[in-house]
mmCIF file of C-alpha atoms in Angstrom:
data_model
loop_
_atom_site.group_PDB
_atom_site.id
_atom_site.type_symbol
_atom_site.label_atom_id
_atom_site.label_comp_id
_atom_site.label_asym_id
_atom_site.label_seq_id
_atom_site.Cartn_x
_atom_site.Cartn_y
_atom_site.Cartn_z
ATOM 1 C CA GLY L 41 -55.901 79.991 42.898
ATOM 2 C CA ASP L 42 -52.999 78.965 40.750
ATOM 3 C CA SER L 43 -50.826 81.748 39.354
ATOM 4 C CA VAL L 44 -47.586 82.469 37.503
ATOM 5 C CA THR L 45 -45.264 85.401 38.072
ATOM 6 C CA GLN L 46 -42.521 86.243 35.637
ATOM 7 C CA MET L 47 -40.028 89.048 35.509
ATOM 8 C CA GLU L 48 -41.098 92.316 33.984
ATOM 9 C CA GLY L 49 -39.553 93.287 30.720
ATOM 10 C CA PRO L 50 -38.370 94.426 28.416
ATOM 11 C CA VAL L 51 -35.097 92.560 28.498
ATOM 12 C CA THR L 52 -32.544 94.039 26.114
ATOM 13 C CA LEU L 53 -29.428 92.039 25.273
ATOM 14 C CA SER L 54 -26.621 92.004 22.763
ATOM 15 C CA GLU L 55 -26.184 89.020 20.503
ATOM 16 C CA GLU L 56 -24.369 86.087 22.170
ATOM 17 C CA ALA L 57 -25.254 87.306 25.680
ATOM 18 C CA PHE L 58 -26.604 84.963 28.347
ATOM 19 C CA LEU L 59 -30.334 85.049 28.949
ATOM 20 C CA THR L 60 -32.308 84.359 32.104
ATOM 21 C CA ILE L 61 -36.017 85.044 32.444
ATOM 22 C CA ASN L 62 -37.311 84.305 35.913
ATOM 23 C CA CYS L 63 -40.609 82.515 36.497
ATOM 24 C CA THR L 64 -42.193 81.410 39.764
ATOM 25 C CA TYR L 65 -45.531 79.743 40.300
ATOM 26 C CA THR L 66 -48.172 79.097 42.915
ATOM 27 C CA ALA L 67 -50.219 75.939 42.616
ATOM 28 C CA THR L 68 -52.174 73.736 44.980
ATOM 29 C CA GLY L 69 -51.605 70.561 42.975
ATOM 30 C CA TYR L 70 -48.725 69.226 40.908
ATOM 31 C CA PRO L 71 -48.675 71.328 37.787
ATOM 32 C CA SER L 72 -46.948 70.905 34.484
ATOM 33 C CA LEU L 73 -44.860 73.929 33.507
ATOM 34 C CA PHE L 74 -44.352 75.461 30.088
ATOM 35 C CA TRP L 75 -42.553 78.213 28.244
ATOM 36 C CA TYR L 76 -44.313 79.611 25.183
ATOM 37 C CA VAL L 77 -42.870 82.107 22.704
ATOM 38 C CA GLN L 78 -44.780 84.647 20.646
ATOM 39 C CA TYR L 79 -43.033 86.177 17.641
ATOM 40 C CA PRO L 80 -44.387 89.484 16.315
ATOM 41 C CA GLY L 81 -47.754 89.060 14.615
ATOM 42 C CA GLU L 82 -47.964 85.343 15.354
ATOM 43 C CA GLY L 83 -49.670 83.000 17.779
ATOM 44 C CA LEU L 84 -47.968 81.284 20.675
ATOM 45 C CA GLN L 85 -45.622 78.352 20.118
ATOM 46 C CA LEU L 86 -44.596 75.870 22.753
ATOM 47 C CA LEU L 87 -40.876 76.303 23.433
ATOM 48 C CA LEU L 88 -40.388 73.670 26.130
ATOM 49 C CA LYS L 89 -42.163 71.933 28.977
ATOM 50 C CA ALA L 90 -41.608 69.916 32.148
ATOM 51 C CA THR L 91 -44.244 67.743 33.730
ATOM 52 C CA LYS L 92 -42.693 66.854 37.097
ATOM 53 C CA ALA L 93 -40.205 68.106 39.645
ATOM 54 C CA ASP L 94 -36.521 68.121 38.575
ATOM 55 C CA ASP L 95 -37.442 67.621 34.910
ATOM 56 C CA LYS L 96 -35.445 69.789 32.518
ATOM 57 C CA GLY L 97 -37.141 70.976 29.363
ATOM 58 C CA SER L 98 -34.945 72.043 26.464
ATOM 59 C CA ASN L 99 -35.384 73.195 22.886
ATOM 60 C CA LYS L 100 -33.446 75.367 20.410
ATOM 61 C CA GLY L 101 -30.760 76.086 23.004
ATOM 62 C CA PHE L 102 -33.261 77.172 25.667
ATOM 63 C CA GLU L 103 -33.507 75.284 28.951
ATOM 64 C CA ALA L 104 -35.641 75.397 32.078
ATOM 65 C CA THR L 105 -35.636 73.134 35.136
ATOM 66 C CA TYR L 106 -38.739 72.435 37.227
ATOM 67 C CA ARG L 107 -37.718 73.312 40.803
ATOM 68 C CA LYS L 108 -40.416 72.298 43.245
ATOM 69 C CA GLU L 109 -38.488 73.499 46.322
ATOM 70 C CA THR L 110 -38.304 77.054 44.989
ATOM 71 C CA THR L 111 -41.508 76.816 42.857
ATOM 72 C CA SER L 112 -39.537 78.122 39.907
ATOM 73 C CA PHE L 113 -39.072 77.404 36.200
ATOM 74 C CA HIS L 114 -36.503 79.940 35.000
ATOM 75 C CA LEU L 115 -35.754 80.110 31.274
ATOM 76 C CA GLU L 116 -32.090 80.246 30.210
ATOM 77 C CA LYS L 117 -30.095 80.377 27.012
ATOM 78 C CA GLY L 118 -26.351 80.538 26.803
ATOM 79 C CA SER L 119 -26.029 82.695 23.705
ATOM 80 C CA VAL L 120 -28.999 84.607 22.316
ATOM 81 C CA GLN L 121 -29.475 85.557 18.683
ATOM 82 C CA VAL L 122 -31.335 88.438 17.067
ATOM 83 C CA SER L 123 -33.920 85.894 15.908
ATOM 84 C CA ASP L 124 -34.776 85.129 19.559
ATOM 85 C CA SER L 125 -36.408 88.547 19.909
ATOM 86 C CA ALA L 126 -39.971 87.779 20.945
ATOM 87 C CA VAL L 127 -42.317 87.712 23.915
ATOM 88 C CA TYR L 128 -41.828 84.752 26.269
ATOM 89 C CA PHE L 129 -44.634 83.417 28.448
ATOM 90 C CA CYS L 130 -44.296 81.097 31.403
ATOM 91 C CA ALA L 131 -47.415 78.978 32.000
ATOM 92 C CA LEU L 132 -48.727 76.170 34.147
ATOM 93 C CA SER L 133 -51.435 73.587 33.859
ATOM 94 C CA ASP L 134 -52.889 71.825 36.840
ATOM 95 C CA ASN L 135 -52.513 68.120 36.112
ATOM 96 C CA GLN L 136 -55.381 67.191 38.383
ATOM 97 C CA ALA L 137 -57.957 69.786 37.378
ATOM 98 C CA GLY L 138 -57.037 69.347 33.696
ATOM 99 C CA THR L 139 -56.645 71.461 30.991
ATOM 100 C CA ALA L 140 -56.357 75.180 30.667
ATOM 101 C CA LEU L 141 -53.100 77.068 30.740
ATOM 102 C CA ILE L 142 -52.477 79.821 33.258
ATOM 103 C CA PHE L 143 -50.019 82.321 31.871
ATOM 104 C CA GLY L 144 -47.658 84.869 33.309
ATOM 105 C CA LYS L 145 -47.753 88.419 31.940
ATOM 106 C CA GLY L 146 -45.023 87.763 29.397
ATOM 107 C CA THR L 147 -41.478 89.122 29.049
ATOM 108 C CA THR L 148 -40.376 90.945 25.934
ATOM 109 C CA LEU L 149 -36.866 90.089 24.804
ATOM 110 C CA SER L 150 -35.053 92.332 22.369
ATOM 111 C CA VAL L 151 -31.670 91.191 21.024
ATOM 112 C CA SER L 152 -29.471 93.555 19.047
ATOM 113 C CA SER L 153 -26.511 92.712 16.823
ATOM 114 C CA ASP I 99 -47.884 77.046 10.817
ATOM 115 C CA SER I 100 -49.625 75.365 13.755
ATOM 116 C CA GLY I 101 -52.491 73.966 11.683
ATOM 117 C CA VAL I 102 -55.051 75.965 13.681
ATOM 118 C CA THR I 103 -56.898 78.563 11.631
ATOM 119 C CA GLN I 104 -58.823 81.559 12.878
ATOM 120 C CA THR I 105 -61.029 83.976 11.018
ATOM 121 C CA PRO I 106 -61.229 86.853 10.646
ATOM 122 C CA LYS I 107 -57.739 88.151 11.292
ATOM 123 C CA HIS I 108 -58.959 91.619 12.213
ATOM 124 C CA LEU I 109 -62.359 92.875 13.265
ATOM 125 C CA ILE I 110 -63.389 96.454 13.945
ATOM 126 C CA THR I 111 -66.835 97.085 15.343
ATOM 127 C CA ALA I 112 -68.775 99.516 17.498
ATOM 128 C CA THR I 113 -69.841 99.316 21.118
ATOM 129 C CA GLY I 114 -73.055 97.384 21.646
ATOM 130 C CA GLN I 115 -72.545 95.182 18.616
ATOM 131 C CA ARG I 116 -72.186 91.400 18.404
ATOM 132 C CA VAL I 117 -69.430 89.491 16.624
ATOM 133 C CA THR I 118 -68.528 85.870 15.965
ATOM 134 C CA LEU I 119 -64.983 84.573 15.868
ATOM 135 C CA ARG I 120 -64.284 81.271 14.185
ATOM 136 C CA CYS I 121 -61.656 78.626 14.842
ATOM 137 C CA SER I 122 -60.777 75.404 13.040
ATOM 138 C CA PRO I 123 -58.578 73.081 15.092
ATOM 139 C CA ARG I 124 -55.739 70.940 13.790
ATOM 140 C CA SER I 125 -56.866 67.828 11.986
ATOM 141 C CA GLY I 126 -57.630 65.161 14.578
ATOM 142 C CA ASP I 127 -57.701 67.484 17.595
ATOM 143 C CA LEU I 128 -60.883 67.197 19.633
ATOM 144 C CA SER I 129 -60.201 69.934 22.206
ATOM 145 C CA VAL I 130 -60.571 73.621 21.480
ATOM 146 C CA TYR I 131 -59.603 76.384 23.906
ATOM 147 C CA TRP I 132 -60.308 80.100 23.708
ATOM 148 C CA TYR I 133 -57.978 82.678 25.271
ATOM 149 C CA GLN I 134 -58.119 86.471 25.463
ATOM 150 C CA GLN I 135 -54.940 88.538 25.374
ATOM 151 C CA SER I 136 -55.215 92.150 26.476
ATOM 152 C CA LEU I 137 -52.653 94.682 27.656
ATOM 153 C CA ASP I 138 -54.050 94.980 31.165
ATOM 154 C CA GLN I 139 -55.177 91.393 31.832
ATOM 155 C CA GLY I 140 -52.533 89.482 29.889
ATOM 156 C CA LEU I 141 -53.449 86.058 28.497
ATOM 157 C CA GLN I 142 -56.574 84.620 30.098
ATOM 158 C CA PHE I 143 -58.343 81.338 29.527
ATOM 159 C CA LEU I 144 -61.974 81.765 28.550
ATOM 160 C CA ILE I 145 -63.494 78.385 27.778
ATOM 161 C CA GLN I 146 -62.712 74.872 26.527
ATOM 162 C CA TYR I 147 -64.721 72.420 24.453
ATOM 163 C CA TYR I 148 -63.972 68.758 23.928
ATOM 164 C CA ASN I 149 -65.713 66.860 21.142
ATOM 165 C CA GLY I 150 -68.683 69.211 21.173
ATOM 166 C CA GLU I 151 -69.150 69.443 24.927
ATOM 167 C CA GLU I 152 -68.128 72.284 27.224
ATOM 168 C CA ARG I 153 -65.230 70.998 29.321
ATOM 169 C CA ALA I 154 -63.943 73.891 31.391
ATOM 170 C CA LYS I 155 -64.762 77.511 31.955
ATOM 171 C CA GLY I 156 -62.413 80.330 32.905
ATOM 172 C CA ASN I 157 -62.913 84.061 33.171
ATOM 173 C CA ILE I 158 -65.551 84.242 30.489
ATOM 174 C CA LEU I 159 -68.103 87.031 30.729
ATOM 175 C CA GLU I 160 -71.825 86.254 30.533
ATOM 176 C CA ARG I 161 -71.955 88.363 27.352
ATOM 177 C CA PHE I 162 -69.634 85.844 25.722
ATOM 178 C CA SER I 163 -70.559 82.336 24.621
ATOM 179 C CA ALA I 164 -69.006 79.596 22.567
ATOM 180 C CA GLN I 165 -69.855 76.335 20.920
ATOM 181 C CA GLN I 166 -68.151 73.502 19.092
ATOM 182 C CA PHE I 167 -69.853 71.995 16.080
ATOM 183 C CA PRO I 168 -69.932 68.372 14.873
ATOM 184 C CA ASP I 169 -67.111 69.098 12.414
ATOM 185 C CA LEU I 170 -65.125 70.279 15.489
ATOM 186 C CA HIS I 171 -64.767 73.890 14.477
ATOM 187 C CA SER I 172 -65.635 76.353 17.204
ATOM 188 C CA GLU I 173 -67.165 79.785 17.366
ATOM 189 C CA LEU I 174 -66.824 82.419 20.072
ATOM 190 C CA ASN I 175 -69.719 84.859 20.222
ATOM 191 C CA LEU I 176 -69.187 88.232 21.849
ATOM 192 C CA SER I 177 -72.232 90.445 22.372
ATOM 193 C CA SER I 178 -73.033 93.901 23.783
ATOM 194 C CA LEU I 179 -69.444 94.780 23.082
ATOM 195 C CA GLU I 180 -67.622 97.294 25.256
ATOM 196 C CA LEU I 181 -64.399 99.189 24.659
ATOM 197 C CA GLY I 182 -62.685 96.914 27.166
ATOM 198 C CA ASP I 183 -63.382 93.872 25.017
ATOM 199 C CA SER I 184 -60.772 95.072 22.530
ATOM 200 C CA ALA I 185 -58.138 92.350 22.589
ATOM 201 C CA LEU I 186 -56.454 89.556 20.702
ATOM 202 C CA TYR I 187 -58.492 86.351 20.879
ATOM 203 C CA PHE I 188 -56.627 83.099 20.450
ATOM 204 C CA CYS I 189 -57.917 79.655 19.774
ATOM 205 C CA ALA I 190 -55.827 76.613 20.626
ATOM 206 C CA SER I 191 -56.381 72.924 20.046
ATOM 207 C CA SER I 192 -55.038 69.690 21.448
ATOM 208 C CA THR I 193 -55.669 65.991 20.986
ATOM 209 C CA SER I 194 -56.814 65.373 24.508
ATOM 210 C CA PRO I 195 -58.967 67.060 27.134
ATOM 211 C CA ALA I 196 -56.013 66.762 29.510
ATOM 212 C CA GLY I 197 -54.050 69.727 28.247
ATOM 213 C CA ALA I 198 -51.333 69.360 30.814
ATOM 214 C CA PHE I 199 -49.801 66.410 29.017
ATOM 215 C CA TYR I 200 -50.706 67.291 25.470
ATOM 216 C CA GLU I 201 -49.395 70.365 23.714
ATOM 217 C CA GLN I 202 -51.841 73.088 22.887
ATOM 218 C CA TYR I 203 -51.366 74.458 19.366
ATOM 219 C CA PHE I 204 -52.301 78.098 18.984
ATOM 220 C CA GLY I 205 -53.852 79.847 16.031
ATOM 221 C CA PRO I 206 -52.641 83.272 14.824
ATOM 222 C CA GLY I 207 -55.454 85.067 16.670
ATOM 223 C CA THR I 208 -58.235 87.483 15.833
ATOM 224 C CA ARG I 209 -57.624 91.101 16.757
ATOM 225 C CA LEU I 210 -60.864 92.718 17.865
ATOM 226 C CA THR I 211 -61.096 96.489 18.085
ATOM 227 C CA VAL I 212 -64.242 97.991 19.612
ATOM 228 C CA THR I 213 -64.706 101.696 18.881
#
């Protein structure tokens, strides 16, 4: 079945450092890809998404490009802030089967000043 | 604030008991999804309802059931609880049954602890 694999955390960075969180997927169809963020004590929020190959999703300085050839959707940010500390989830949704999100295990990011 | 509300926020109960978790979707959203987040299994899709009808089923145990009412709120019923059912249960809603193209908005979750 479909699955998402993302890098194990925690990732610990200093403020203004460059961030990459790797995400690869396995899917039989043509999925849409998402990054969700979970701040402490809160629910998940959609950070960005891409619905077809070569699409780039971006939001709040974060970017990810849908790479069909490498089945990847790596999350990047050029300069992280302390407020970016959270758990980041890569997810996919099979466009043909519909609806539910399949999540990776999540990567904890901790940014210090 | 996503507009999705879940009650209660915390629930502590004993093994063998039954509990009901409640979710109210965003105004206008017809789809409701239930997810379970646990340390060992991560975030897993349980079940989806669209406008009162079951739409999709994931890794939901037979001891668990859900329904969506005419006012579109949803309830997740967990029975014969086991220690392993301790988890954070999220509800999400979207405007369409086709979640791939429509954002799912997540509630703050209900933390269930089974002792």
